[in-house]
Coordinates of C-alpha atoms in Angstrom, one line a residue:
Chain A
X1 CA 60.0 51.1 -94.7
X2 CA 59.1 54.3 -92.9
X3 CA 59.2 54.7 -89.1
X4 CA 57.4 56.4 -86.3
X5 CA 59.9 57.3 -83.6
X6 CA 58.7 58.3 -80.1
X7 CA 61.3 60.5 -78.5
X8 CA 61.2 61.6 -74.9
X9 CA 62.1 65.3 -74.2
X10 CA 62.9 64.4 -70.6
X11 CA 62.3 66.6 -67.5
X12 CA 62.8 70.3 -68.0
X13 CA 64.3 72.1 -70.9
X14 CA 65.4 71.5 -74.5
X15 CA 68.7 69.9 -73.5
X16 CA 67.2 67.0 -71.4
X17 CA 66.6 65.0 -74.6
X18 CA 69.1 62.2 -75.1
X19 CA 72.0 62.7 -77.6
X20 CA 70.5 59.7 -79.5
X21 CA 67.2 61.6 -79.7
X22 CA 68.8 64.7 -81.0
X23 CA 70.8 62.9 -83.7
X24 CA 67.7 61.0 -84.7
X25 CA 65.7 64.3 -85.1
X26 CA 68.4 65.4 -87.6
X27 CA 67.6 62.4 -89.8
X28 CA 63.8 62.3 -89.8
X29 CA 61.5 63.9 -92.4
X30 CA 58.9 65.3 -90.1
X31 CA 58.8 66.3 -86.4
X32 CA 55.6 66.6 -84.3
X33 CA 55.4 67.4 -80.6
X34 CA 52.7 66.8 -78.0
X35 CA 53.1 69.8 -75.7
X36 CA 49.6 70.3 -74.3
X37 CA 50.2 68.3 -71.1
X38 CA 53.8 69.5 -70.8
X39 CA 55.4 72.1 -68.6
X40 CA 58.9 72.6 -69.8
X41 CA 61.0 75.7 -69.9
X42 CA 59.4 78.2 -72.4
X43 CA 62.0 77.9 -75.1
X44 CA 62.5 74.1 -74.9
X45 CA 61.3 73.4 -78.4
X46 CA 62.9 76.4 -80.1
X47 CA 66.2 75.4 -78.5
X48 CA 65.9 72.0 -80.1
X49 CA 64.9 73.6 -83.4
X50 CA 68.0 75.7 -83.4
X51 CA 70.2 72.7 -82.6
X52 CA 68.8 70.5 -85.4
X53 CA 68.1 73.4 -87.8
X54 CA 64.6 72.0 -88.5
X55 CA 61.0 73.0 -87.6
X56 CA 58.9 71.2 -85.0
X57 CA 55.1 71.2 -85.4
X58 CA 53.1 71.3 -82.2
X59 CA 49.9 69.3 -82.3
X60 CA 46.8 70.0 -80.2
X61 CA 45.1 67.4 -78.1
X62 CA 42.7 66.2 -80.8
X63 CA 45.4 65.7 -83.3
X64 CA 47.4 63.6 -80.9
X65 CA 44.4 61.6 -79.7
X66 CA 42.9 60.7 -83.1
X67 CA 46.4 60.1 -84.5
X68 CA 45.3 60.5 -88.2
X69 CA 47.8 63.1 -89.2
X70 CA 50.7 61.5 -87.5
X71 CA 49.9 58.0 -88.8
X72 CA 49.2 59.1 -92.4
X73 CA 52.5 61.0 -92.4
X74 CA 54.4 58.0 -90.9
X75 CA 53.1 55.7 -93.6
X76 CA 55.0 57.9 -96.1
X77 CA 58.1 59.2 -94.3
X78 CA 60.1 58.9 -91.2
X79 CA 58.3 60.8 -88.5
X80 CA 59.4 61.7 -85.0
X81 CA 56.9 62.3 -82.2
X82 CA 58.2 64.4 -79.3
X83 CA 56.8 64.5 -75.8
X84 CA 57.9 65.4 -72.3
X85 CA 59.4 62.8 -69.9
X86 CA 59.7 59.2 -71.0
X87 CA 57.5 58.8 -74.1
X88 CA 55.3 55.9 -73.0
X89 CA 54.3 56.9 -69.5
X90 CA 51.2 58.6 -71.0
X91 CA 48.3 56.4 -72.0
X92 CA 47.5 58.5 -75.0
X93 CA 51.0 57.8 -76.4
X94 CA 50.6 54.0 -75.9
X95 CA 47.3 54.3 -77.9
X96 CA 49.2 56.0 -80.7
X97 CA 51.8 53.3 -80.6
X98 CA 49.2 50.6 -80.9
X99 CA 47.5 52.3 -83.8
X100 CA 50.8 52.6 -85.6
X101 CA 51.6 48.9 -85.0
X102 CA 48.2 47.9 -86.4
X103 CA 49.1 49.9 -89.6
X104 CA 52.4 48.0 -89.8
X105 CA 54.4 51.1 -89.2
X106 CA 57.8 50.4 -87.8
X107 CA 58.3 51.8 -84.3
X108 CA 61.3 53.0 -82.3
X109 CA 61.3 54.3 -78.8
X110 CA 64.0 56.7 -77.5
X111 CA 63.6 57.0 -73.8
X112 CA 64.3 59.9 -71.5
X113 CA 64.3 61.1 -67.9
X114 CA 61.1 61.1 -65.9
X115 CA 59.8 62.6 -62.6
X116 CA 59.1 59.0 -61.5
X117 CA 62.8 58.4 -60.8
X118 CA 64.0 62.0 -60.5
X119 CA 61.8 63.0 -57.6
X120 CA 62.7 60.1 -55.3
X121 CA 66.4 60.5 -56.1
X122 CA 66.5 64.2 -55.4
X123 CA 65.0 63.5 -52.0
X124 CA 67.4 60.7 -51.3
X125 CA 64.5 58.2 -50.9
X126 CA 65.0 54.7 -52.2
X127 CA 63.0 53.9 -55.3
X128 CA 62.1 50.3 -54.3
X129 CA 60.4 51.7 -51.2
X130 CA 57.8 53.5 -53.2
X131 CA 54.3 51.9 -53.6
X132 CA 51.9 52.8 -56.3
X133 CA 52.1 56.3 -57.9
X134 CA 49.0 58.5 -58.0
X135 CA 47.9 61.7 -59.6
X136 CA 45.9 64.4 -57.7
X137 CA 43.3 66.1 -59.9
X138 CA 42.4 69.8 -59.7
X139 CA 38.9 70.2 -58.2
X140 CA 36.1 71.0 -60.6
X141 CA 33.9 73.2 -58.5
X142 CA 33.3 71.2 -55.3
X143 CA 34.1 67.9 -56.9
X144 CA 37.4 66.1 -56.7
X145 CA 38.2 62.4 -56.8
X146 CA 39.4 61.0 -53.5
X147 CA 41.1 57.9 -54.8
X148 CA 44.6 59.3 -54.5
X149 CA 44.0 59.5 -50.8
X150 CA 43.3 55.8 -50.7
X151 CA 46.4 55.1 -52.6
X152 CA 48.5 57.0 -50.0
X153 CA 46.7 55.2 -47.1
X154 CA 47.3 51.8 -48.8
X155 CA 51.0 52.5 -49.3
X156 CA 51.5 54.0 -45.8
X157 CA 49.8 51.0 -44.2
X158 CA 52.5 48.7 -45.7
X159 CA 55.3 51.2 -44.9
X160 CA 55.7 52.5 -48.5
X161 CA 56.2 56.0 -49.8
X162 CA 53.8 57.5 -52.3
X163 CA 54.8 59.7 -55.2
X164 CA 51.9 62.1 -55.9
X165 CA 51.9 63.7 -59.3
X166 CA 49.9 66.9 -59.6
X167 CA 47.4 67.7 -62.3
X168 CA 47.8 70.0 -65.3
X169 CA 44.6 71.4 -66.5
X170 CA 44.3 72.7 -70.1
X171 CA 41.3 74.7 -71.0
X172 CA 41.3 76.3 -74.5
X173 CA 44.1 78.8 -74.1
X174 CA 44.6 78.6 -70.3
X175 CA 46.7 76.2 -68.3
X176 CA 46.7 75.6 -64.6
X177 CA 49.3 73.6 -62.8
X178 CA 48.4 72.4 -59.4
X179 CA 50.9 73.6 -56.7
X180 CA 52.2 71.4 -53.9
X181 CA 50.3 73.8 -51.6
X182 CA 47.0 73.1 -53.3
X183 CA 47.7 69.4 -53.2
X184 CA 48.4 69.4 -49.5
X185 CA 45.3 71.4 -48.8
X186 CA 43.2 69.0 -50.8
X187 CA 44.6 66.0 -49.0
X188 CA 43.9 67.6 -45.6
X189 CA 40.4 68.4 -46.7
X190 CA 39.8 64.8 -47.6
X191 CA 41.3 63.6 -44.3
X192 CA 39.0 66.0 -42.3
X193 CA 35.9 65.1 -44.3
X194 CA 36.6 61.4 -43.6
X195 CA 37.6 62.0 -40.0
X196 CA 40.7 60.0 -40.8
X197 CA 43.8 61.1 -39.0
X198 CA 46.4 59.2 -41.1
X199 CA 47.2 62.5 -42.9
X200 CA 47.1 65.6 -40.8
X201 CA 48.8 69.0 -40.3
X202 CA 51.7 67.3 -38.5
X203 CA 52.3 64.6 -41.1
X204 CA 55.8 64.7 -42.8
X205 CA 55.5 65.4 -46.5
X206 CA 58.1 66.2 -49.1
X207 CA 57.9 68.6 -52.1
X208 CA 60.1 68.7 -55.2
X209 CA 59.5 71.5 -57.7
X210 CA 61.2 71.9 -61.1
X211 CA 63.0 68.5 -61.1
X212 CA 65.7 68.5 -63.7
X213 CA 66.3 72.2 -63.6
X214 CA 69.3 74.0 -62.3
X215 CA 67.4 75.1 -59.2
X216 CA 64.9 72.5 -58.1
X217 CA 63.1 73.2 -54.8
X218 CA 63.6 70.2 -52.4
X219 CA 61.7 70.5 -49.1
X220 CA 60.3 68.4 -46.3
X221 CA 58.3 69.3 -43.3
X222 CA 54.9 69.0 -41.7
X223 CA 51.9 69.4 -44.0
X224 CA 51.0 72.5 -42.0
X225 CA 54.4 74.1 -42.5
X226 CA 54.8 73.2 -46.1
X227 CA 51.4 74.6 -47.1
X228 CA 52.7 78.1 -46.1
X229 CA 55.9 77.9 -48.2
X230 CA 56.3 79.2 -51.8
X231 CA 58.0 76.6 -54.0
X232 CA 58.0 78.8 -57.1
X233 CA 57.4 77.9 -60.7
X234 CA 55.8 74.5 -61.7
X235 CA 55.9 71.6 -62.0
X236 CA 55.5 70.6 -58.4
X237 CA 55.4 67.0 -57.0
X238 CA 54.6 65.7 -53.6
X239 CA 55.9 62.7 -51.7
X240 CA 54.2 61.2 -48.7
X241 CA 56.7 59.0 -47.0
X242 CA 55.9 55.7 -45.3
X243 CA 58.5 54.1 -43.1
X244 CA 62.0 55.6 -43.4
X245 CA 65.2 53.5 -43.6
X246 CA 67.8 55.2 -41.4
X247 CA 69.7 56.1 -44.6
X248 CA 66.6 57.7 -46.0
X249 CA 66.0 59.6 -42.7
X250 CA 69.5 61.0 -42.9
X251 CA 69.0 61.9 -46.6
X252 CA 65.8 63.9 -46.2
X253 CA 67.2 65.8 -43.3
X254 CA 70.3 66.8 -45.3
X255 CA 68.8 67.2 -48.7
X256 CA 65.3 68.5 -47.8
X257 CA 65.8 70.0 -44.3
X258 CA 63.3 67.5 -42.8
X259 CA 62.8 68.3 -39.1
X260 CA 64.4 65.5 -37.0
X261 CA 61.3 64.9 -34.7
X262 CA 59.1 64.2 -37.7
X263 CA 61.7 61.9 -39.3
X264 CA 62.1 60.0 -36.0
X265 CA 58.4 59.2 -35.9
X266 CA 58.7 57.4 -39.2
X267 CA 61.7 55.3 -38.4
Chain B
X1 CA 83.1 77.1 -55.9
X2 CA 83.7 73.7 -57.4
X3 CA 81.0 71.2 -58.2
X4 CA 80.3 67.5 -58.2
X5 CA 77.9 66.7 -61.0
X6 CA 76.0 63.4 -61.1
X7 CA 75.2 62.5 -64.7
X8 CA 73.0 59.6 -65.8
X9 CA 74.1 57.6 -68.8
X10 CA 70.6 56.3 -69.4
X11 CA 69.6 52.9 -70.5
X12 CA 71.8 51.3 -73.1
X13 CA 74.6 52.9 -75.1
X14 CA 76.8 56.0 -75.2
X15 CA 74.1 58.1 -76.8
X16 CA 71.4 57.7 -74.2
X17 CA 73.1 60.4 -72.1
X18 CA 71.2 63.7 -72.3
X19 CA 72.4 66.5 -74.5
X20 CA 72.8 68.6 -71.3
X21 CA 74.9 65.8 -69.8
X22 CA 77.2 65.7 -72.8
X23 CA 77.7 69.5 -72.9
X24 CA 78.4 69.5 -69.2
X25 CA 81.1 66.8 -69.7
X26 CA 82.8 69.1 -72.2
X27 CA 83.2 71.7 -69.4
X28 CA 84.3 69.8 -66.3
X29 CA 87.9 69.2 -65.2
X30 CA 87.7 65.5 -64.3
X31 CA 85.3 62.7 -65.2
X32 CA 84.8 59.5 -63.2
X33 CA 82.4 56.6 -64.1
X34 CA 80.8 53.9 -61.9
X35 CA 80.5 51.0 -64.2
X36 CA 80.7 47.9 -62.0
X37 CA 77.0 47.4 -61.7
X38 CA 76.3 48.5 -65.2
X39 CA 75.5 46.6 -68.3
X40 CA 75.7 48.9 -71.3
X41 CA 76.9 48.4 -74.8
X42 CA 80.6 47.5 -74.7
X43 CA 81.8 50.8 -76.2
X44 CA 79.4 53.1 -74.4
X45 CA 82.1 55.0 -72.5
X46 CA 84.6 55.1 -75.4
X47 CA 81.8 56.5 -77.6
X48 CA 81.3 59.4 -75.1
X49 CA 85.1 59.9 -74.9
X50 CA 85.3 60.4 -78.6
X51 CA 82.4 62.9 -78.6
X52 CA 83.8 65.1 -75.8
X53 CA 87.5 64.4 -76.7
X54 CA 88.3 63.7 -73.0
X55 CA 89.2 60.7 -70.9
X56 CA 86.8 59.0 -68.5
X57 CA 88.3 57.2 -65.5
X58 CA 86.4 54.1 -64.4
X59 CA 86.4 53.5 -60.7
X60 CA 86.1 50.2 -58.9
X61 CA 83.5 49.5 -56.2
X62 CA 85.7 50.5 -53.3
X63 CA 86.6 53.8 -54.8
X64 CA 82.9 54.7 -55.4
X65 CA 81.8 53.4 -52.0
X66 CA 84.4 55.2 -49.8
X67 CA 84.1 58.2 -52.0
X68 CA 87.5 59.7 -51.0
X69 CA 89.1 60.1 -54.4
X70 CA 86.0 61.7 -55.9
X71 CA 85.3 64.0 -53.0
X72 CA 88.9 65.2 -52.7
X73 CA 89.0 66.0 -56.4
X74 CA 85.6 67.7 -56.2
X75 CA 86.9 70.0 -53.5
X76 CA 89.5 71.3 -56.0
X77 CA 87.8 71.2 -59.4
X78 CA 84.6 70.5 -61.2
X79 CA 84.1 66.8 -61.3
X80 CA 81.5 64.7 -63.2
X81 CA 80.4 61.3 -61.9
X82 CA 78.8 59.1 -64.6
X83 CA 76.6 56.1 -63.9
X84 CA 74.0 54.0 -65.8
X85 CA 70.3 54.9 -65.7
X86 CA 69.1 57.9 -63.6
X87 CA 71.9 58.7 -61.2
X88 CA 70.2 58.6 -57.8
X89 CA 68.3 55.3 -58.1
X90 CA 71.3 53.5 -56.6
X91 CA 71.8 53.8 -52.8
X92 CA 75.6 54.1 -53.1
X93 CA 75.2 57.2 -55.3
X94 CA 72.9 58.8 -52.7
X95 CA 75.6 58.1 -50.1
X96 CA 78.2 59.8 -52.2
X97 CA 75.8 62.8 -52.6
X98 CA 75.3 63.1 -48.9
X99 CA 79.0 62.9 -48.2
X100 CA 79.6 65.7 -50.8
X101 CA 76.8 67.9 -49.2
X102 CA 78.5 67.5 -45.8
X103 CA 81.7 68.7 -47.2
X104 CA 79.9 71.8 -48.7
X105 CA 80.6 70.7 -52.2
X106 CA 78.0 72.1 -54.6
X107 CA 75.9 69.4 -56.3
X108 CA 74.1 69.2 -59.6
X109 CA 72.1 66.2 -60.9
X110 CA 71.6 65.6 -64.6
X111 CA 68.9 62.9 -65.0
X112 CA 68.5 60.3 -67.6
X113 CA 66.3 57.3 -68.7
X114 CA 65.7 54.3 -66.5
X115 CA 64.3 50.8 -66.8
X116 CA 61.7 51.8 -64.2
X117 CA 59.7 53.8 -66.8
X118 CA 61.1 52.2 -69.9
X119 CA 60.0 48.6 -69.2
X120 CA 56.4 49.4 -68.4
X121 CA 56.2 51.6 -71.4
X122 CA 57.6 49.1 -73.9
X123 CA 55.0 46.6 -72.7
X124 CA 52.2 49.2 -72.9
X125 CA 51.4 48.8 -69.2
X126 CA 50.3 51.9 -67.3
X127 CA 52.9 53.1 -64.9
X128 CA 50.5 54.1 -62.1
X129 CA 49.2 50.5 -62.0
X130 CA 52.6 49.2 -60.8
X131 CA 53.1 48.5 -57.1
X132 CA 56.5 48.3 -55.3
X133 CA 59.5 47.4 -57.5
X134 CA 61.7 44.5 -56.4
X135 CA 65.1 43.0 -57.3
X136 CA 65.7 39.2 -57.5
X137 CA 69.1 38.2 -56.4
X138 CA 71.2 35.4 -57.9
X139 CA 71.3 32.4 -55.6
X140 CA 74.5 31.9 -53.6
X141 CA 74.7 28.1 -53.5
X142 CA 71.3 27.0 -52.2
X143 CA 70.5 30.3 -50.6
X144 CA 68.4 33.0 -52.1
X145 CA 66.2 35.6 -50.5
X146 CA 62.5 35.1 -51.0
X147 CA 61.3 38.6 -50.2
X148 CA 60.8 39.5 -53.9
X149 CA 58.1 36.7 -54.0
X150 CA 56.3 38.4 -51.1
X151 CA 56.4 41.8 -52.9
X152 CA 54.8 40.2 -56.0
X153 CA 52.1 38.5 -53.9
X154 CA 51.4 41.8 -52.0
X155 CA 51.1 43.7 -55.3
X156 CA 49.0 41.0 -57.0
X157 CA 46.6 40.9 -54.1
X158 CA 45.7 44.5 -54.7
X159 CA 45.6 44.1 -58.5
X160 CA 49.0 45.8 -59.2
X161 CA 51.8 44.9 -61.5
X162 CA 55.3 44.2 -60.3
X163 CA 58.5 45.2 -62.0
X164 CA 61.2 42.6 -61.1
X165 CA 64.7 43.8 -61.7
X166 CA 67.3 41.1 -62.1
X167 CA 70.6 40.9 -60.2
X168 CA 74.0 41.7 -61.6
X169 CA 76.8 39.8 -59.7
X170 CA 80.3 41.1 -59.9
X171 CA 83.1 38.8 -58.6
X172 CA 86.7 40.1 -59.2
X173 CA 86.8 39.9 -63.0
X174 CA 83.7 38.1 -63.7
X175 CA 80.2 39.4 -64.1
X176 CA 76.9 37.4 -64.2
X177 CA 73.6 38.9 -65.3
X178 CA 70.5 37.0 -64.2
X179 CA 68.4 36.0 -67.2
X180 CA 64.6 36.2 -67.2
X181 CA 64.7 32.4 -67.5
X182 CA 66.6 32.1 -64.3
X183 CA 64.3 34.6 -62.6
X184 CA 61.2 32.7 -63.6
X185 CA 62.7 29.4 -62.5
X186 CA 63.6 30.9 -59.1
X187 CA 60.0 32.3 -58.6
X188 CA 58.5 28.9 -59.5
X189 CA 60.9 27.2 -57.1
X190 CA 59.8 29.5 -54.3
X191 CA 56.1 28.9 -55.1
X192 CA 56.6 25.1 -55.0
X193 CA 58.5 25.2 -51.8
X194 CA 55.8 27.3 -50.2
X195 CA 53.0 25.3 -51.8
X196 CA 51.5 28.6 -52.9
X197 CA 49.8 28.6 -56.3
X198 CA 49.6 32.3 -56.9
X199 CA 52.6 32.0 -59.3
X200 CA 52.7 28.8 -61.3
X201 CA 53.7 27.6 -64.8
X202 CA 50.4 29.0 -66.2
X203 CA 50.9 32.5 -64.7
X204 CA 51.1 35.3 -67.3
X205 CA 54.5 37.0 -67.1
X206 CA 56.2 39.6 -69.3
X207 CA 59.9 39.9 -70.3
X208 CA 61.8 42.9 -71.6
X209 CA 65.4 42.5 -72.6
X210 CA 67.8 45.3 -73.7
X211 CA 65.4 48.2 -73.1
X212 CA 66.7 51.3 -74.8
X213 CA 68.4 49.4 -77.6
X214 CA 67.4 49.2 -81.2
X215 CA 66.2 45.6 -80.8
X216 CA 64.6 45.1 -77.4
X217 CA 63.0 41.7 -76.8
X218 CA 59.4 42.2 -75.6
X219 CA 57.5 39.1 -74.8
X220 CA 54.6 37.9 -72.7
X221 CA 53.3 34.4 -72.0
X222 CA 52.9 31.7 -69.4
X223 CA 55.8 31.3 -67.1
X224 CA 56.2 27.7 -68.4
X225 CA 56.4 28.9 -72.0
X226 CA 58.7 31.9 -71.4
X227 CA 61.2 29.9 -69.4
X228 CA 62.0 28.0 -72.7
X229 CA 62.6 31.1 -74.8
X230 CA 65.9 32.8 -75.5
X231 CA 65.8 36.5 -74.9
X232 CA 69.4 37.1 -76.0
X233 CA 71.9 39.5 -74.4
X234 CA 71.3 41.1 -71.0
X235 CA 69.9 43.1 -69.3
X236 CA 66.6 41.3 -68.8
X237 CA 63.7 42.5 -66.7
X238 CA 60.5 40.7 -65.7
X239 CA 57.0 42.0 -65.1
X240 CA 54.4 40.0 -63.2
X241 CA 51.1 41.7 -64.1
X242 CA 48.2 42.2 -61.6
X243 CA 44.8 43.1 -63.0
X244 CA 44.8 44.4 -66.6
X245 CA 42.9 47.4 -67.7
X246 CA 41.3 46.6 -71.2
X247 CA 43.8 49.0 -72.8
X248 CA 46.7 47.2 -71.2
X249 CA 45.3 43.8 -72.2
X250 CA 45.1 45.0 -75.8
X251 CA 48.6 46.5 -75.5
X252 CA 50.4 43.4 -74.3
X253 CA 48.7 41.2 -76.9
X254 CA 49.9 43.6 -79.7
X255 CA 53.3 44.6 -78.3
X256 CA 54.3 41.4 -76.5
X257 CA 52.2 38.6 -78.2
X258 CA 50.5 37.8 -74.9
X259 CA 48.1 34.8 -75.4
X260 CA 44.5 36.0 -75.3
X261 CA 43.3 33.3 -72.8
X262 CA 45.9 34.3 -70.2
X263 CA 45.1 38.0 -70.7
X264 CA 41.4 37.4 -70.3
X265 CA 42.0 35.7 -66.9
X266 CA 43.5 39.0 -65.6
X267 CA 40.8 41.4 -66.8

């Protein structure tokens, strides 16, 4: 019986894949990668190709979403499907998994690292104090969904932190990654429009850029201060803290240079 | 300048570590592992030792918590500190990181896979529909903390799923891993004691055991049915779903054999 094996590439470059994932790639007959929503180091896939001495075929969005090519191949041979992060955090990948199950293709999942645990950890914030995660979308003209703001409010009201993931927009050949600066600007815009003061220029926020790389940016400060800083290359993520445990307070001061007066307000 | 490098072992066995982690282990001068809260395949560390042709020294709880040995070594040479999952999801590890920072020891984090994303993914549930995560503790005699029940209620009230991690108890030479069955029993006990019907024998729950292994158990059903099943070896995790998106409903029926009538109630 043939298999479809979902393998996570992890956070940042070609060496964040697990050893198990790499060894598995050496054994499969065909390797596809979903890379259109990914932002990894430029040479991530070619680095893996040189380690396993095999070619990886990059699929476009349609090919991943309709799944035909991958599934028809997986009915005949052992196929690996590579994607950034932990493989089943994206809905599209769960869809592909379900389609494969319905065709009685055997499935294996090889997990990997994800921003979801990496970002809280790099800031020294406790994972079990995070509420629901949200994604902020890039505005289309004047329009942008405000629901992430509601998620932050809901979490903050019960003292929880919010991990805010930032949109990646892929148009034909161009990609745009939302910066933490754009994200903060957008949140302040919503707060002004609603005349809601929960988030304002003095609110403590945290930024992590390039989690998983050798030089992640890890910063905390007022929204007004952070918006002026340059966090460098993508991907950026934002955290809006709720109540801080004293250990967390200590951690974001040491790890992210959070100003004491803002930290004290949240204790 | 010497370094202290935190390296995640990932979910299950010695090959869940990232390729970057493995290559880094080959270069460091000394390797310690925190294994007292871990449940990985028996030979996880010896497998890594044979890959890197080096010895790993396992530390006990005191040695990790006071940090002296690790930090004194890291002031003189490059030291790796290994632990299960993603390295900074445990508070003790953040403490160690802060102590190292205060001694001006250079830090590097090499991330890895975690139950936090693996369990939702294996069930086909969408990560951003999870609320706060909680950990259920093993009862000490008649006493057990009820706060996890409150977290589940709070999440369920706003339609969110709850990931319930299960306690590992380490007494001198013995370890006990809470099973999903014990966890469900405990939750039903709390619900009866409080005369609260939010969780009862008919509530849909999901169980994942041995995430990251070749044979994870993935099940969904009423609490009353699940409590009778045998999910095999640890670690077990529990998920109490909130509202189900139709894609999630489809997924847990296909991936976890959730009964349609219970799924329909949550849509």
